[in-house]
Short mmCIF file of C-alpha atoms in Angstrom, two decimals:
data_model
loop_
_atom_site.label_atom_id
_atom_site.label_comp_id
_atom_site.label_asym_id
_atom_site.label_seq_id
_atom_site.Cartn_x
_atom_site.Cartn_y
_atom_site.Cartn_z
CA MET A 1 -19.57 65.37 50.61
CA PHE A 2 -20.89 68.99 49.72
CA GLU A 3 -24.58 68.59 50.71
CA HIS A 4 -23.84 70.86 53.87
CA LEU A 5 -22.33 73.88 52.35
CA LEU A 6 -24.02 76.89 53.17
CA ILE A 7 -23.13 79.34 50.06
CA GLY A 8 -25.89 79.78 47.61
CA ARG A 9 -28.45 77.91 49.40
CA TYR A 10 -31.71 79.52 50.22
CA ILE A 11 -34.14 78.73 53.05
CA HIS A 12 -37.61 80.29 52.62
CA LYS A 13 -38.61 81.64 56.16
CA GLN A 14 -40.82 84.65 57.57
CA SER A 15 -38.05 85.97 59.81
CA PHE A 16 -36.73 89.45 60.69
CA VAL A 17 -33.65 88.93 58.36
CA HIS A 18 -35.66 87.38 55.74
CA ARG A 19 -38.17 90.43 55.47
CA LEU A 20 -35.10 92.98 55.19
CA ASP A 21 -34.71 94.96 52.06
CA PRO A 22 -32.05 93.13 49.81
CA ARG A 23 -30.22 96.21 49.25
CA THR A 24 -29.74 96.58 53.05
CA LYS A 25 -28.51 93.03 53.38
CA LEU A 26 -26.14 93.15 50.43
CA VAL A 27 -24.60 96.64 51.84
CA GLY A 28 -24.52 95.43 55.39
CA VAL A 29 -22.71 92.32 54.30
CA CYS A 30 -20.10 94.01 52.11
CA LEU A 31 -19.57 96.61 55.29
CA TYR A 32 -19.38 93.56 57.61
CA ILE A 33 -16.52 91.76 55.50
CA LEU A 34 -14.66 95.11 55.47
CA LEU A 35 -14.68 95.36 59.10
CA ILE A 36 -13.59 91.69 59.38
CA PHE A 37 -10.55 92.56 57.39
CA VAL A 38 -9.84 95.93 58.80
CA THR A 39 -9.60 94.84 62.63
CA ASN A 40 -6.47 93.17 64.07
CA SER A 41 -8.02 92.65 67.58
CA ILE A 42 -9.23 89.33 68.93
CA SER A 43 -12.00 91.02 71.10
CA ILE A 44 -13.36 92.83 68.27
CA VAL A 45 -13.78 89.59 66.45
CA ILE A 46 -15.63 87.91 68.83
CA VAL A 47 -18.20 91.07 68.88
CA GLN A 48 -18.49 90.45 65.31
CA SER A 49 -19.18 86.58 65.70
CA ALA A 50 -21.55 87.23 68.48
CA VAL A 51 -23.55 89.82 66.12
CA LEU A 52 -23.32 87.20 63.30
CA LEU A 53 -24.50 84.36 65.73
CA VAL A 54 -27.50 86.69 66.78
CA LEU A 55 -28.38 86.97 63.50
CA PHE A 56 -28.27 83.36 62.49
CA GLY A 57 -30.83 82.87 65.52
CA ILE A 58 -33.09 85.77 64.48
CA ALA A 59 -33.13 84.43 60.92
CA ARG A 60 -34.21 81.19 62.71
CA LEU A 61 -31.66 79.00 61.05
CA SER A 62 -30.30 76.05 62.77
CA PHE A 63 -26.89 76.34 64.55
CA TYR A 64 -26.59 72.14 63.63
CA PHE A 65 -26.80 73.40 59.99
CA LEU A 66 -24.29 76.07 60.66
CA TRP A 67 -21.68 73.36 62.35
CA GLN A 68 -22.46 71.12 59.18
CA GLY A 69 -21.39 73.83 56.91
CA LEU A 70 -18.30 74.61 58.83
CA LYS A 71 -17.42 71.02 58.82
CA VAL A 72 -17.06 71.37 54.95
CA VAL A 73 -14.23 73.90 55.14
CA LEU A 74 -12.84 73.07 58.54
CA PRO A 75 -9.90 71.38 56.81
CA LEU A 76 -9.06 74.35 54.85
CA ILE A 77 -9.54 76.73 58.00
CA THR A 78 -7.26 74.55 60.05
CA PHE A 79 -4.26 74.44 57.29
CA ILE A 80 -4.94 78.27 57.27
CA GLY A 81 -4.25 78.54 60.88
CA LEU A 82 -1.26 76.24 61.15
CA ILE A 83 0.30 78.24 58.32
CA SER A 84 0.12 81.34 60.01
CA LEU A 85 1.32 80.12 63.26
CA VAL A 86 4.46 79.07 61.94
CA SER A 87 4.98 81.88 59.49
CA TYR A 88 4.61 85.21 61.55
CA GLN A 89 8.30 85.53 63.50
CA GLU A 90 7.18 88.54 65.38
CA GLY A 91 6.55 89.74 68.92
CA TYR A 92 8.36 87.57 71.66
CA LEU A 93 8.98 83.88 71.69
CA ILE A 94 6.38 81.64 73.14
CA GLY A 95 8.24 78.37 72.44
CA SER A 96 9.35 75.91 70.15
CA VAL A 97 8.53 72.51 68.75
CA GLY A 98 12.11 71.30 67.09
CA PRO A 99 13.06 73.82 64.57
CA ILE A 100 9.51 75.34 64.69
CA GLU A 101 9.48 78.47 66.80
CA ILE A 102 6.18 79.95 68.06
CA TYR A 103 5.61 83.72 68.62
CA SER A 104 2.87 85.85 70.16
CA GLU A 105 2.18 87.60 66.44
CA GLY A 106 2.12 83.89 65.31
CA ILE A 107 -0.44 82.98 67.59
CA GLN A 108 -2.54 85.94 67.18
CA SER A 109 -2.65 85.48 63.44
CA ALA A 110 -3.49 81.97 63.95
CA ILE A 111 -6.86 82.94 65.57
CA LEU A 112 -7.53 85.82 63.47
CA LEU A 113 -7.19 84.52 59.88
CA PRO A 114 -9.10 81.54 60.08
CA ALA A 115 -11.90 83.71 62.31
CA ARG A 116 -12.05 86.06 59.43
CA PHE A 117 -12.18 83.10 56.97
CA SER A 118 -15.18 81.68 58.71
CA LEU A 119 -17.01 84.83 59.47
CA LEU A 120 -16.48 85.72 55.49
CA ILE A 121 -18.34 82.21 54.79
CA PHE A 122 -20.95 82.60 57.37
CA SER A 123 -21.76 86.17 56.55
CA THR A 124 -22.11 85.34 52.50
CA SER A 125 -24.30 82.41 53.65
CA LEU A 126 -26.43 84.40 55.60
CA LEU A 127 -27.12 86.58 52.78
CA THR A 128 -28.03 83.70 50.41
CA LEU A 129 -29.93 81.55 52.99
CA THR A 130 -32.22 84.89 53.69
CA THR A 131 -32.49 86.21 50.13
CA SER A 132 -34.16 84.72 47.04
CA SER A 133 -32.71 84.71 43.55
CA MET A 134 -35.44 87.41 42.73
CA GLU A 135 -34.40 89.58 45.69
CA LEU A 136 -30.79 89.35 44.99
CA ALA A 137 -31.09 90.35 41.63
CA PHE A 138 -33.22 93.34 42.49
CA GLY A 139 -30.74 94.35 45.24
CA PHE A 140 -27.71 94.03 43.06
CA ALA A 141 -29.61 96.06 40.04
CA ARG A 142 -30.91 98.83 42.48
CA ILE A 143 -27.45 99.42 43.97
CA LEU A 144 -25.38 99.23 40.56
CA ARG A 145 -28.38 101.32 38.75
CA PRO A 146 -26.27 104.64 39.16
CA LEU A 147 -23.45 103.28 37.07
CA GLN A 148 -25.93 102.91 33.77
CA CYS A 149 -25.05 106.58 33.40
CA LEU A 150 -21.76 105.33 32.47
CA GLY A 151 -22.86 102.93 30.11
CA PHE A 152 -22.50 99.72 32.82
CA PRO A 153 -25.22 97.12 32.16
CA SER A 154 -26.20 96.57 35.61
CA GLU A 155 -29.31 94.72 35.04
CA GLN A 156 -27.39 92.14 33.09
CA PHE A 157 -24.46 92.04 35.39
CA SER A 158 -26.90 91.60 38.53
CA PHE A 159 -28.44 88.86 36.46
CA MET A 160 -25.32 87.01 35.71
CA LEU A 161 -24.02 87.22 39.49
CA THR A 162 -27.27 85.95 40.99
CA VAL A 163 -27.01 83.28 38.59
CA SER A 164 -23.49 82.52 39.44
CA ILE A 165 -24.18 82.42 43.31
CA ARG A 166 -27.32 80.23 42.83
CA PHE A 167 -25.13 77.71 40.51
CA ILE A 168 -22.69 76.77 43.31
CA PRO A 169 -24.84 74.15 45.20
CA THR A 170 -25.67 72.69 41.93
CA PHE A 171 -22.16 72.53 40.76
CA LEU A 172 -21.11 70.90 44.19
CA GLU A 173 -23.80 68.27 44.00
CA GLU A 174 -22.86 67.37 40.45
CA LEU A 175 -19.12 67.17 41.60
CA ASP A 176 -20.26 64.90 44.68
CA ILE A 177 -21.93 62.78 42.18
CA ILE A 178 -18.84 62.42 39.95
CA VAL A 179 -16.58 61.95 42.94
CA LYS A 180 -19.02 58.95 44.27
CA ALA A 181 -19.34 57.45 40.75
CA GLN A 182 -15.61 57.70 40.05
CA THR A 183 -14.71 55.96 43.54
CA ALA A 184 -17.56 53.28 42.63
CA ARG A 185 -15.30 52.56 39.45
CA GLY A 186 -12.17 51.82 41.62
CA SER A 187 -10.52 55.64 40.99
CA GLY A 188 -9.27 56.56 44.01
CA PHE A 189 -8.47 60.07 44.50
CA ASN A 190 -6.59 59.62 47.79
CA GLN A 191 -4.43 56.52 46.94
CA GLY A 192 -1.47 55.86 44.89
CA ASN A 193 1.51 58.04 43.69
CA MET A 194 1.35 61.56 43.27
CA ALA A 195 0.86 61.25 39.41
CA ASN A 196 -2.09 58.82 39.78
CA ARG A 197 -3.73 61.45 41.91
CA MET A 198 -3.05 64.21 39.49
CA LYS A 199 -4.60 62.04 36.91
CA SER A 200 -7.98 61.43 38.69
CA PHE A 201 -7.77 65.19 39.53
CA VAL A 202 -7.66 66.08 36.19
CA SER A 203 -10.38 63.52 35.01
CA LEU A 204 -12.61 65.19 37.98
CA ILE A 205 -12.02 68.60 36.70
CA VAL A 206 -12.68 67.72 32.98
CA LEU A 207 -16.01 66.05 34.04
CA SER A 208 -17.19 68.75 36.11
CA MET A 209 -16.49 71.47 33.22
CA LEU A 210 -18.55 69.34 30.91
CA PHE A 211 -21.33 69.19 33.20
CA THR A 212 -21.10 72.95 34.09
CA ILE A 213 -21.16 73.40 30.21
CA ARG A 214 -24.03 71.63 29.68
CA ARG A 215 -26.17 73.15 32.69
CA ALA A 216 -25.12 76.50 31.36
CA GLU A 217 -26.26 75.43 27.76
CA GLN A 218 -29.69 74.27 29.31
CA LEU A 219 -30.13 77.84 31.29
CA ALA A 220 -29.55 79.69 27.97
CA LEU A 221 -32.16 77.57 26.00
CA ALA A 222 -34.62 77.84 28.94
CA LEU A 223 -34.07 81.91 28.73
CA GLU A 224 -34.52 81.97 25.15
CA SER A 225 -37.69 80.02 25.27
CA ARG A 226 -38.97 82.54 27.62
CA CYS A 227 -38.21 85.30 25.36
CA TYR A 228 -35.44 86.72 27.54
CA ARG A 229 -33.24 89.43 25.98
CA GLY A 230 -30.46 91.63 27.81
CA GLY A 231 -30.30 95.11 27.87
CA VAL A 232 -34.29 95.82 27.75
CA GLU A 233 -35.90 97.81 30.50
CA ARG A 234 -38.22 95.42 32.63
CA ASN A 235 -40.66 95.92 35.62
CA TRP A 236 -40.02 94.13 38.50
CA ARG A 237 -42.81 91.75 39.56
CA THR A 238 -42.40 92.56 43.21
CA THR A 239 -40.42 95.53 44.47
CA HIS A 240 -39.32 96.28 47.62
CA GLN A 241 -39.16 99.40 50.14
CA MET A 242 -36.81 100.07 53.21
CA GLY A 243 -38.62 100.13 56.63
CA TRP A 244 -37.92 100.26 60.51
CA ARG A 245 -36.36 96.80 59.95
CA ASP A 246 -33.74 98.34 57.80
CA GLY A 247 -33.17 101.27 60.27
CA ILE A 248 -32.71 98.94 62.96
CA THR A 249 -30.03 97.23 60.99
CA ALA A 250 -28.29 100.35 59.94
CA ILE A 251 -27.86 101.15 63.37
CA VAL A 252 -26.32 97.70 64.30
CA ILE A 253 -24.22 98.08 61.35
CA LEU A 254 -23.18 101.81 62.53
CA PHE A 255 -22.43 100.31 66.00
CA LEU A 256 -20.08 97.78 64.65
CA ILE A 257 -18.33 100.32 62.70
CA MET A 258 -17.96 102.82 65.67
CA ILE A 259 -16.35 100.11 68.00
CA THR A 260 -13.99 99.08 65.42
CA ILE A 261 -13.02 102.55 64.36
CA ILE A 262 -12.72 103.64 68.37
CA TYR A 263 -10.54 100.35 69.11
CA GLU A 264 -8.33 100.94 66.31
CA LEU A 265 -7.78 104.40 66.99
CA GLN A 266 -6.85 103.71 70.65
CA LYS A 267 -4.15 101.43 69.69
CA VAL A 268 -2.62 103.89 67.25
CA ILE A 269 -2.76 106.63 70.09
#
């Protein structure tokens, strides 16, 4: 059920994207997500989607794997699109289906919002698929390091954030096991009235929380056995330096920023 979810997984390869500095990937993904939600143009979203698909190809990640990851969230994306289609009552009237009226702005929103949600998932998935846990921790720690002057624990925060991201696939795998086990015992999550469904859902949440707490306890014991202490200045086993690949990536990001700004300014003028 959740085995094809992309976020939190890492695939080891020696591609252009894998060899980028983690700081470049983190900043680039943050700027990319910002651009996704800034623009209101379908044509710009198509350009952003094309750039992301090219990056997936450069990273030598299977597009079939990408499609399998999309299928997991496809019902949610479809629901978002339908809600946007009927809720926006601006622009000119296109047609009506019974009491539901469809406007031009509703059609545009039904395209933009699911596209933004999909690009948000795929851009963060590209980050985790091409960046190991150690690299993510290094990137977060180096980006947040200036905040140490204000007393912010950047090392601990980066470690916590990295572990949380890597826990996503483990949590979903255990959730899938619980669903299959409960279904084998005759607990139908999609059967019966609403009250029975809610009871099944509550039992699922309770069991998943118990599994999560047990995993967290095991992780804490593993860290203690390795003498891990927070707030201690450490040396990194591997360090990263920016190179020509990061320069090319910065040019691509600047290109996306420029075309987005120019297009939005033309609409205002």
